[in-house]
Every structure is written in C-alpha cells, then in structure tokens.
Coordinates of N, CA and C in Angstrom, one line a residue:
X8 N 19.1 0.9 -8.2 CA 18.5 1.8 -7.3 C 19.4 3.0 -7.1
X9 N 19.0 4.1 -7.0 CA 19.6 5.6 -6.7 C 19.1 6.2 -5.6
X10 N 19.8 6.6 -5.0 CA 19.5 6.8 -3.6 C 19.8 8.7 -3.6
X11 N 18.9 9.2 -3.3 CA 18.8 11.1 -3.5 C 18.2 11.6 -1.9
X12 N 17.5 12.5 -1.9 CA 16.9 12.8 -0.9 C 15.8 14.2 -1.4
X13 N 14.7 13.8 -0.1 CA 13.9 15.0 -0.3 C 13.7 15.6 0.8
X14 N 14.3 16.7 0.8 CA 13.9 18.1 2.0 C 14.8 17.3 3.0
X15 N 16.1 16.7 2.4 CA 17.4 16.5 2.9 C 17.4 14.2 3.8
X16 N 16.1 14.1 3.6 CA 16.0 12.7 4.1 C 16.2 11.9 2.8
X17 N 16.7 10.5 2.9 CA 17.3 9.9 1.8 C 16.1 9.1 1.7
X18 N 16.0 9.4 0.6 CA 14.6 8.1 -0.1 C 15.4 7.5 -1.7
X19 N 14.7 6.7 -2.5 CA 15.1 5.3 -3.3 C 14.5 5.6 -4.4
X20 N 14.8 5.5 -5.6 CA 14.1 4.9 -6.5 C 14.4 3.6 -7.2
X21 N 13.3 2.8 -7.8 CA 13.4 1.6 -8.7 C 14.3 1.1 -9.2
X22 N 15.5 2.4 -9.3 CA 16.7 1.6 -10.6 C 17.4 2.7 -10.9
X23 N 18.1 2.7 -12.1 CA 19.0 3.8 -12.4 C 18.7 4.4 -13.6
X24 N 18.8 5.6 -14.0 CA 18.7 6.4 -15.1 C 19.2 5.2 -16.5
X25 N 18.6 5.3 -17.7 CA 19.9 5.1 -18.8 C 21.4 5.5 -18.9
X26 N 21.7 5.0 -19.0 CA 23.0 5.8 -19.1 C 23.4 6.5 -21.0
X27 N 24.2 7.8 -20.7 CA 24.7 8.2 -22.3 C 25.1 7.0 -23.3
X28 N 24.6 7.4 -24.2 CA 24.9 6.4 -25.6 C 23.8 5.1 -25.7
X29 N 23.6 4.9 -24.4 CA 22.1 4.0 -24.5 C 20.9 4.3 -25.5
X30 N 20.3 3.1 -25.7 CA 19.0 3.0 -26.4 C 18.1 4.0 -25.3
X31 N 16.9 5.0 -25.5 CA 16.6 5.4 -24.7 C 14.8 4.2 -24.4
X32 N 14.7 3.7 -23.3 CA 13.7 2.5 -22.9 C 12.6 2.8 -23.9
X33 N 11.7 2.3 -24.4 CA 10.8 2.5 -25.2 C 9.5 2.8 -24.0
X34 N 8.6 3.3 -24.4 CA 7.8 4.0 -23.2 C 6.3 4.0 -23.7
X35 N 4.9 4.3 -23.0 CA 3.7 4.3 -23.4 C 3.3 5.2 -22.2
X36 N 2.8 6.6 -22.6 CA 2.3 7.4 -21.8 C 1.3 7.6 -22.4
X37 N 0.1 8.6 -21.5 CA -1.2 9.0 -21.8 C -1.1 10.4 -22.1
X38 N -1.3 10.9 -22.8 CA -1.8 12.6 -23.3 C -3.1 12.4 -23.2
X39 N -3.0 14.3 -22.7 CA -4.4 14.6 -22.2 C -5.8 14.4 -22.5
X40 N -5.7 14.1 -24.0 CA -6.8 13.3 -24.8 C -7.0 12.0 -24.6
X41 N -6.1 11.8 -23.6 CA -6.6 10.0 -23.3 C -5.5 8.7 -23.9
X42 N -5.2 9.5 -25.1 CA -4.5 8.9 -26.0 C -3.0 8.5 -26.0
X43 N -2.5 7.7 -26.3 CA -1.1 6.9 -25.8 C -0.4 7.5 -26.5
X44 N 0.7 7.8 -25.6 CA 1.9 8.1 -26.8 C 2.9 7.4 -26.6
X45 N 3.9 6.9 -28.1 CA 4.6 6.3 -27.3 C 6.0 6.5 -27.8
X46 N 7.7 6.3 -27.3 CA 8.6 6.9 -28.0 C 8.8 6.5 -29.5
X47 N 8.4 5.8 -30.1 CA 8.2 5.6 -31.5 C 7.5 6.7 -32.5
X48 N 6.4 7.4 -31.4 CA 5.8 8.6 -32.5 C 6.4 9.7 -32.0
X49 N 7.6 9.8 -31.9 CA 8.9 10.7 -31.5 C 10.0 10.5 -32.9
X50 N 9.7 9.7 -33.2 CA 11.0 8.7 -34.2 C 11.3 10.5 -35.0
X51 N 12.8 11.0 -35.2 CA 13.3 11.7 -35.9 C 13.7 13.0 -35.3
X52 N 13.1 12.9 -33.7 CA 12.9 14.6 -33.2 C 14.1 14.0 -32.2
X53 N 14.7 15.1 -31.5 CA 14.9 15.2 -30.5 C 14.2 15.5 -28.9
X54 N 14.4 14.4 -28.0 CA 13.3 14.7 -27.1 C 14.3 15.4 -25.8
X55 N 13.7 16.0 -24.6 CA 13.8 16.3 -23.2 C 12.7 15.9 -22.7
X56 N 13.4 14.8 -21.4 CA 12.3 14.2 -21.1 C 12.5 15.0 -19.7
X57 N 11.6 15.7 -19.2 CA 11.6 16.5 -18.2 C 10.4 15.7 -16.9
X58 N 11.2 14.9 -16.4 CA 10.6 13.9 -15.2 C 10.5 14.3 -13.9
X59 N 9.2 14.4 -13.4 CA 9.0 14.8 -11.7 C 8.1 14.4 -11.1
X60 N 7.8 14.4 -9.7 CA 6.9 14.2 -8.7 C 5.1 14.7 -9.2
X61 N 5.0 15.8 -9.4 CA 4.0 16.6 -9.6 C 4.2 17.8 -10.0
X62 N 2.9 18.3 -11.1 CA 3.0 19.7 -11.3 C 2.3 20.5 -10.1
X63 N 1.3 19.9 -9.3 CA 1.1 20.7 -8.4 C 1.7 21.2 -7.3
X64 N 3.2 20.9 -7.2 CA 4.3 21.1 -6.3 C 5.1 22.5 -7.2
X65 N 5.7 23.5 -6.4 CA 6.5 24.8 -6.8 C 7.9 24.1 -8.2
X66 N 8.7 23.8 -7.4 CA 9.7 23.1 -7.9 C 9.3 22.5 -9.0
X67 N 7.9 21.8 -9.7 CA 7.6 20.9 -10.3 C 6.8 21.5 -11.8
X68 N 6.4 22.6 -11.0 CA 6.1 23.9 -11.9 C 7.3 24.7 -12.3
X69 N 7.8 24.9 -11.9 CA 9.2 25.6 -12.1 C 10.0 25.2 -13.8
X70 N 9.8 24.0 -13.5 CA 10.7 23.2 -14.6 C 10.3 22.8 -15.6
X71 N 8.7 22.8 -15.6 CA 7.4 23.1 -16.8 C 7.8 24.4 -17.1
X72 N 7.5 25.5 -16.6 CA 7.6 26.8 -17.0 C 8.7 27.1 -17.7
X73 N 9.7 26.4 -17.1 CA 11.5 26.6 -17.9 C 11.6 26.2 -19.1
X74 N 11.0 24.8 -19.5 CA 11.3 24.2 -20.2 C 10.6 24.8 -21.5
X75 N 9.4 24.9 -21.2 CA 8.7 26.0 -21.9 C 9.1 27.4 -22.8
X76 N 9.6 27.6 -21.5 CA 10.4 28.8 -22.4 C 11.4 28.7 -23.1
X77 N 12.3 27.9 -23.0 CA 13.3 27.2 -23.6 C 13.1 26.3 -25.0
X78 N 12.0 25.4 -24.9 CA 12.0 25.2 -25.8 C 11.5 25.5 -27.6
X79 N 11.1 26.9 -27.3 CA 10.3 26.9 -28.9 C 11.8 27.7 -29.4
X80 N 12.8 27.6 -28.7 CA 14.7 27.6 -29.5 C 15.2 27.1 -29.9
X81 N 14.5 25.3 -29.6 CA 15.1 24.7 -30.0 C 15.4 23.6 -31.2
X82 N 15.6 23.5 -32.2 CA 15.3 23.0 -33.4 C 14.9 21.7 -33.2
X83 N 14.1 20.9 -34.0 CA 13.8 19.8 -34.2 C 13.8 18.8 -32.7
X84 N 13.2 19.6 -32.0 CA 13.0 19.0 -30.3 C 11.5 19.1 -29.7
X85 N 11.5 17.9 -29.1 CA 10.2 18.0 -28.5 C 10.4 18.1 -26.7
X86 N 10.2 18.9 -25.6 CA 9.8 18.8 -24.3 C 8.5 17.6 -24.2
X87 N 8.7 16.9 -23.5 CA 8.1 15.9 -22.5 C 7.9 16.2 -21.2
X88 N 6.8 16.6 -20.8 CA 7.3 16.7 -19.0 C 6.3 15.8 -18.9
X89 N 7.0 14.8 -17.6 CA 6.0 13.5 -17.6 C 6.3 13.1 -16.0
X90 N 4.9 12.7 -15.3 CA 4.6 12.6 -14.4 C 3.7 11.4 -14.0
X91 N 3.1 11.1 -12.7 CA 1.9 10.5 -12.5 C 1.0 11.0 -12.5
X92 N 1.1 12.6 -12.0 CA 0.0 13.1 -12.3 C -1.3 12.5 -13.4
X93 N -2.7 12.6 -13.2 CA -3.9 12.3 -14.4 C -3.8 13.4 -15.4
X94 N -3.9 13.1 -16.6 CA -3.7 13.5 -17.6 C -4.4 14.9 -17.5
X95 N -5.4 15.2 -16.8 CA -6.8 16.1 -16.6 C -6.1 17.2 -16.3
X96 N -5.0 17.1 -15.0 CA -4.0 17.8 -14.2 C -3.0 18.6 -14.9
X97 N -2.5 17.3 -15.8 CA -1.5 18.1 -16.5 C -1.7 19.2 -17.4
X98 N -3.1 19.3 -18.0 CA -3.8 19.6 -18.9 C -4.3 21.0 -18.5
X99 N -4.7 20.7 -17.4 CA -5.0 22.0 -16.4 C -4.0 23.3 -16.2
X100 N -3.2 22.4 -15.8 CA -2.0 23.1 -15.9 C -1.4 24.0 -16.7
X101 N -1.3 23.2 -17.8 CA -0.6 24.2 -18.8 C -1.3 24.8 -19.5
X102 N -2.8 24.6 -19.6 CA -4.0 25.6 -20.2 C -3.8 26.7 -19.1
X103 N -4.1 26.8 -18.2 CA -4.1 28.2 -17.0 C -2.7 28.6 -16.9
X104 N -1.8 27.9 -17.8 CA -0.1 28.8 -17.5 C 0.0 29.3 -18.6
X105 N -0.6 28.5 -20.1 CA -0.4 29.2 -21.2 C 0.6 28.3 -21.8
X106 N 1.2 27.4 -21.4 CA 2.3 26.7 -21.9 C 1.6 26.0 -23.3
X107 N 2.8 26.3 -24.0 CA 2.1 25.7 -25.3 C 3.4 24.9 -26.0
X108 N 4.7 25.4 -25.5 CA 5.6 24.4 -26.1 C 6.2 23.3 -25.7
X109 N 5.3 22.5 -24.5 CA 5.9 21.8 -23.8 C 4.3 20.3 -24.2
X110 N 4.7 19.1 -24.4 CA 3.8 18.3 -24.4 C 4.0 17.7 -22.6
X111 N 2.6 17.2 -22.3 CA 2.3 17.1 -20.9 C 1.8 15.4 -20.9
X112 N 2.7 14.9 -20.5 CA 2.3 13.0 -20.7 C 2.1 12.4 -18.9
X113 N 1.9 12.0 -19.0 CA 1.6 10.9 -17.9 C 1.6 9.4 -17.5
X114 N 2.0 8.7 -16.7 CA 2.4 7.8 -16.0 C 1.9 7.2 -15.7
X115 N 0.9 7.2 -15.1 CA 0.0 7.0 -14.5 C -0.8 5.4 -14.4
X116 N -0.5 4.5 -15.4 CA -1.2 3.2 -15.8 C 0.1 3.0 -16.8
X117 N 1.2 3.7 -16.5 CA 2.3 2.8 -17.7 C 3.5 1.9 -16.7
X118 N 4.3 1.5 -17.4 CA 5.7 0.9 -16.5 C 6.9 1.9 -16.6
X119 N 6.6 3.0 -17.4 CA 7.8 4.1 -17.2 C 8.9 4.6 -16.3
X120 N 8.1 4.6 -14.9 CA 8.9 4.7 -13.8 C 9.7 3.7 -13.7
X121 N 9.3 2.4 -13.9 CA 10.7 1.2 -13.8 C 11.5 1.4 -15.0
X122 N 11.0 1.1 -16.0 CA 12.1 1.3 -17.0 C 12.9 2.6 -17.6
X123 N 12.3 3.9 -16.1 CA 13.1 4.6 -16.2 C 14.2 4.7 -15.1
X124 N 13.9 3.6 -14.0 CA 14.8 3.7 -13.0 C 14.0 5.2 -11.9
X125 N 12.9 5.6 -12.2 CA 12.5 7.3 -11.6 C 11.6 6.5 -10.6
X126 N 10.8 5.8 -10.4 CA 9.6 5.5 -9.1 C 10.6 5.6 -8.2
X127 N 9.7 6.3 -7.1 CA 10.0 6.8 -5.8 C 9.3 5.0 -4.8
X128 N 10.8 4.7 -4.3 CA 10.3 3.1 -3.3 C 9.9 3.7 -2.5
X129 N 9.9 4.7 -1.4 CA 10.5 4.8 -0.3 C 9.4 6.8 0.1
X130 N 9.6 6.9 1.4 CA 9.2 8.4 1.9 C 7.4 8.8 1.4
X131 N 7.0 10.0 1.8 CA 5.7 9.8 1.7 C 5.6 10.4 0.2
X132 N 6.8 10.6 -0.5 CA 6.3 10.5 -2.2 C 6.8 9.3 -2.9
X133 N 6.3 7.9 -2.3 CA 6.1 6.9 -2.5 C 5.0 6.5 -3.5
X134 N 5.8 5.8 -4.9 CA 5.3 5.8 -6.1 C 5.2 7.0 -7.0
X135 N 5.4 8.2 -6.5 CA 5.5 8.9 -7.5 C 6.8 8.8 -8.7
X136 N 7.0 10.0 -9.5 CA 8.2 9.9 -10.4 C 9.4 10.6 -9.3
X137 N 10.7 10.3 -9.6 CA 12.2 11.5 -9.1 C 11.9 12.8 -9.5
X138 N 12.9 13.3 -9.7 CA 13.1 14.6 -10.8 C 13.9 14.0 -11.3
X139 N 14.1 14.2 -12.8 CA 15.2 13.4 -13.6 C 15.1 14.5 -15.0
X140 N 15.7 14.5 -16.0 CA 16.2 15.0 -17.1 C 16.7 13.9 -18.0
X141 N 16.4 13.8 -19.2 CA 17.4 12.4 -19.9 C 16.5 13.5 -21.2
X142 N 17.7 13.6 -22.2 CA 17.8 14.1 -23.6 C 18.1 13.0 -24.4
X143 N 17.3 12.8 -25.5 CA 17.4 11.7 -26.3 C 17.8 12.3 -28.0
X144 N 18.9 11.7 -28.8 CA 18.8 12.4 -29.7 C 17.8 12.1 -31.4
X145 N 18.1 12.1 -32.0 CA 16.9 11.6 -33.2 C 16.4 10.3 -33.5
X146 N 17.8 9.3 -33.3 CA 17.5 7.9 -33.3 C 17.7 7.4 -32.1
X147 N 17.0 7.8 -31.5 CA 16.7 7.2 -29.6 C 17.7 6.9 -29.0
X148 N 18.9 7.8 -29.0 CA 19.9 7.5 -28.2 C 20.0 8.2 -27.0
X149 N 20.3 8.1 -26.0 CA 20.5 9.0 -24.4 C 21.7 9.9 -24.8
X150 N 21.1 10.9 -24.7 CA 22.8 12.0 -24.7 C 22.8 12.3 -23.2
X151 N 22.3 12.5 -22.4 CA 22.3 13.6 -21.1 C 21.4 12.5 -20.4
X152 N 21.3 11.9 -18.5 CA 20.5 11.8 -18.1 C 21.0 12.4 -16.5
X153 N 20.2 13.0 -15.5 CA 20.3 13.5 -14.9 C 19.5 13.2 -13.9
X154 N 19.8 12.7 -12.7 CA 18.8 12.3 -11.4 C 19.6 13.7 -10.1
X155 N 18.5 14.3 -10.3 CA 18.6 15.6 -9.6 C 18.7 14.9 -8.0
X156 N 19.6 15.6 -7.4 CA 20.4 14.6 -6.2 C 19.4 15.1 -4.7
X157 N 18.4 16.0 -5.0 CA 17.6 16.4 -3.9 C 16.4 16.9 -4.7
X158 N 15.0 16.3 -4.0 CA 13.9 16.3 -5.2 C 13.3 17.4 -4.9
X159 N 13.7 19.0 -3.9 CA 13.1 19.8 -4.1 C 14.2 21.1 -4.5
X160 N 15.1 20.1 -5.5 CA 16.1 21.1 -6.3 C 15.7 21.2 -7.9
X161 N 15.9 21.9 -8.4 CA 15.6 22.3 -9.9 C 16.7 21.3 -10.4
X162 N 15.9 21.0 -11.5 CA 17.4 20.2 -12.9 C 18.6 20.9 -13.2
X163 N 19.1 21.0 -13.5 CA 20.6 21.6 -14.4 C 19.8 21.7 -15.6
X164 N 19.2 23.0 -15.4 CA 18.5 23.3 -17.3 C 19.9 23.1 -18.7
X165 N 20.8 23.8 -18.2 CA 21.6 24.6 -19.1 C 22.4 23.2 -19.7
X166 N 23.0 22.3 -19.1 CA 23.4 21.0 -19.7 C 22.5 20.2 -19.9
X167 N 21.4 19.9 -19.3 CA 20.3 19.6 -20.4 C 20.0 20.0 -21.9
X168 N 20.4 21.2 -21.7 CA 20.0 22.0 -23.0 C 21.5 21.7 -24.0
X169 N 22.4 21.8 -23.5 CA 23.4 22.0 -24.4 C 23.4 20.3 -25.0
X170 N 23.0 19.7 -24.2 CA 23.6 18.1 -24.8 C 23.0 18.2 -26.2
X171 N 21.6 18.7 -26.2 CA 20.9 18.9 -27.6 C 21.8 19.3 -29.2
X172 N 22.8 20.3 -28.6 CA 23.0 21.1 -29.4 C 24.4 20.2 -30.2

C-alpha cells in the first residue's frame, strides 16, 4: 500500500508500483472499440503507461495532452493513458482534443489497478486509478515508475521521458 494524498488529505492505494528492472505485470484493458488489449500486443515497443483518476478532471487532461505532444518524438514507443474511465469517455476525449498520438485504454472490468498497486482504497476517489507513470522498455521490463505523491499534481513528464532514452 502507498499512502499519497488528494487536495492535501492522505488516501491509499491497493499496493505498490513495480519496481525498476521488474517484469512489468501483464495487463488486459479495453480500447475504445471494445476490444482487449493486452501487454503482449505491445511485445517489442517501448510503452509509457500514463495512469490516472479521470480524463474528465483538469490535471487528468493535462497529462493526456502532454503526453501527446511528446510522444510522436519518441522512437519506437507507445503512450498508454489508462484509466476507469468507459472506453466511450476516453474516446470522446481525445476525438474533441485531436489527440492522436496517445492510445486511450481502460480499466474498467480488468484487475489492473491491483496488479498495478494504483486503485484508490480510501477518500471519495474511491476505486478509481492514482496518478502514476511506469515506462516499460521492449522486453517488458520497468525502467521508471512513479506514484505522483499528491493526486492533483502533474507526473514528472521529463524523467518519464528520459528513462526511455
């Protein structure tokens, strides 16, 4: 369990990040088409898994938008921003923002949030995801994981980014 806070009150999540050099947990999310994805149809890329509460929250968009911009620099990498959010939402989202380099997965009916250590126990964002960051490199290893210590603070884009490199 990791203990952070939101808008300065301490709330909980399920467990702890991966840690560096770890296997990164194997995972089954929904894309917007309905359709499962899972870290096996990643095999070869480099991923940023860009983890939060909601896109419908400022901070939550923020880090969609970032990531976005950031990523079409970055070689052989895929953005993940993944949430509870319904797939419909996420979809929504980055059609009306124009995001196009970022894939948008969901949580929503998977076990992700435990075997990422990210479900919220505790506060009225209870069940949702943390904010977190975890970079994985080609053969599913953790380079970077990051549980952002206050959930209405932005990630550390810039060492996210560099671990890739």
């Amino acid at each position: 369990m990791s203990t952070i806070t939101f808008k300065g009150n301490e709330v909980h999540t399920s467990g702890s990040l991966p840690q560096n050099g770890q296997a990164a947990p194997a995972f089954e999310l929904t894309a917007s088409d309905l359709s499962e994805k899972s870290l096996q149809d990643y095999q070869g890329k480099k991923l940023v898994l860009n983890i939060f509460p909601s896109v419908d929250t400022g901070v939550c968009a923020a880090s969609v938008r970032k990531f976005n911009a950031e990523a079409s620099g970055l070689d052989n990498t895929t953005v993940l921003c993944i949430s509870n959010d319904l797939p419909f939402a996420l979809s929504r989202f980055c059609a009306a923002e124009g995001l196009n380099n970022v894939e948008s997965l969901s949580a929503f009916r998977s076990s992700f949030g435990s075997d990422y250590g990210v479900t919220l126990t505790d506060s009225p964002l209870k069940g949702l995801l943390s904010r977190a960051v975890v970079t994985v490199d080609e053969n599913g290893k953790v380079l970077y994981a990051e549980q952002v210590p206050e959930i209405a603070q932005e990630p550390d884009y810039s060492a996210a980014l560099a671990s890739l490199k």
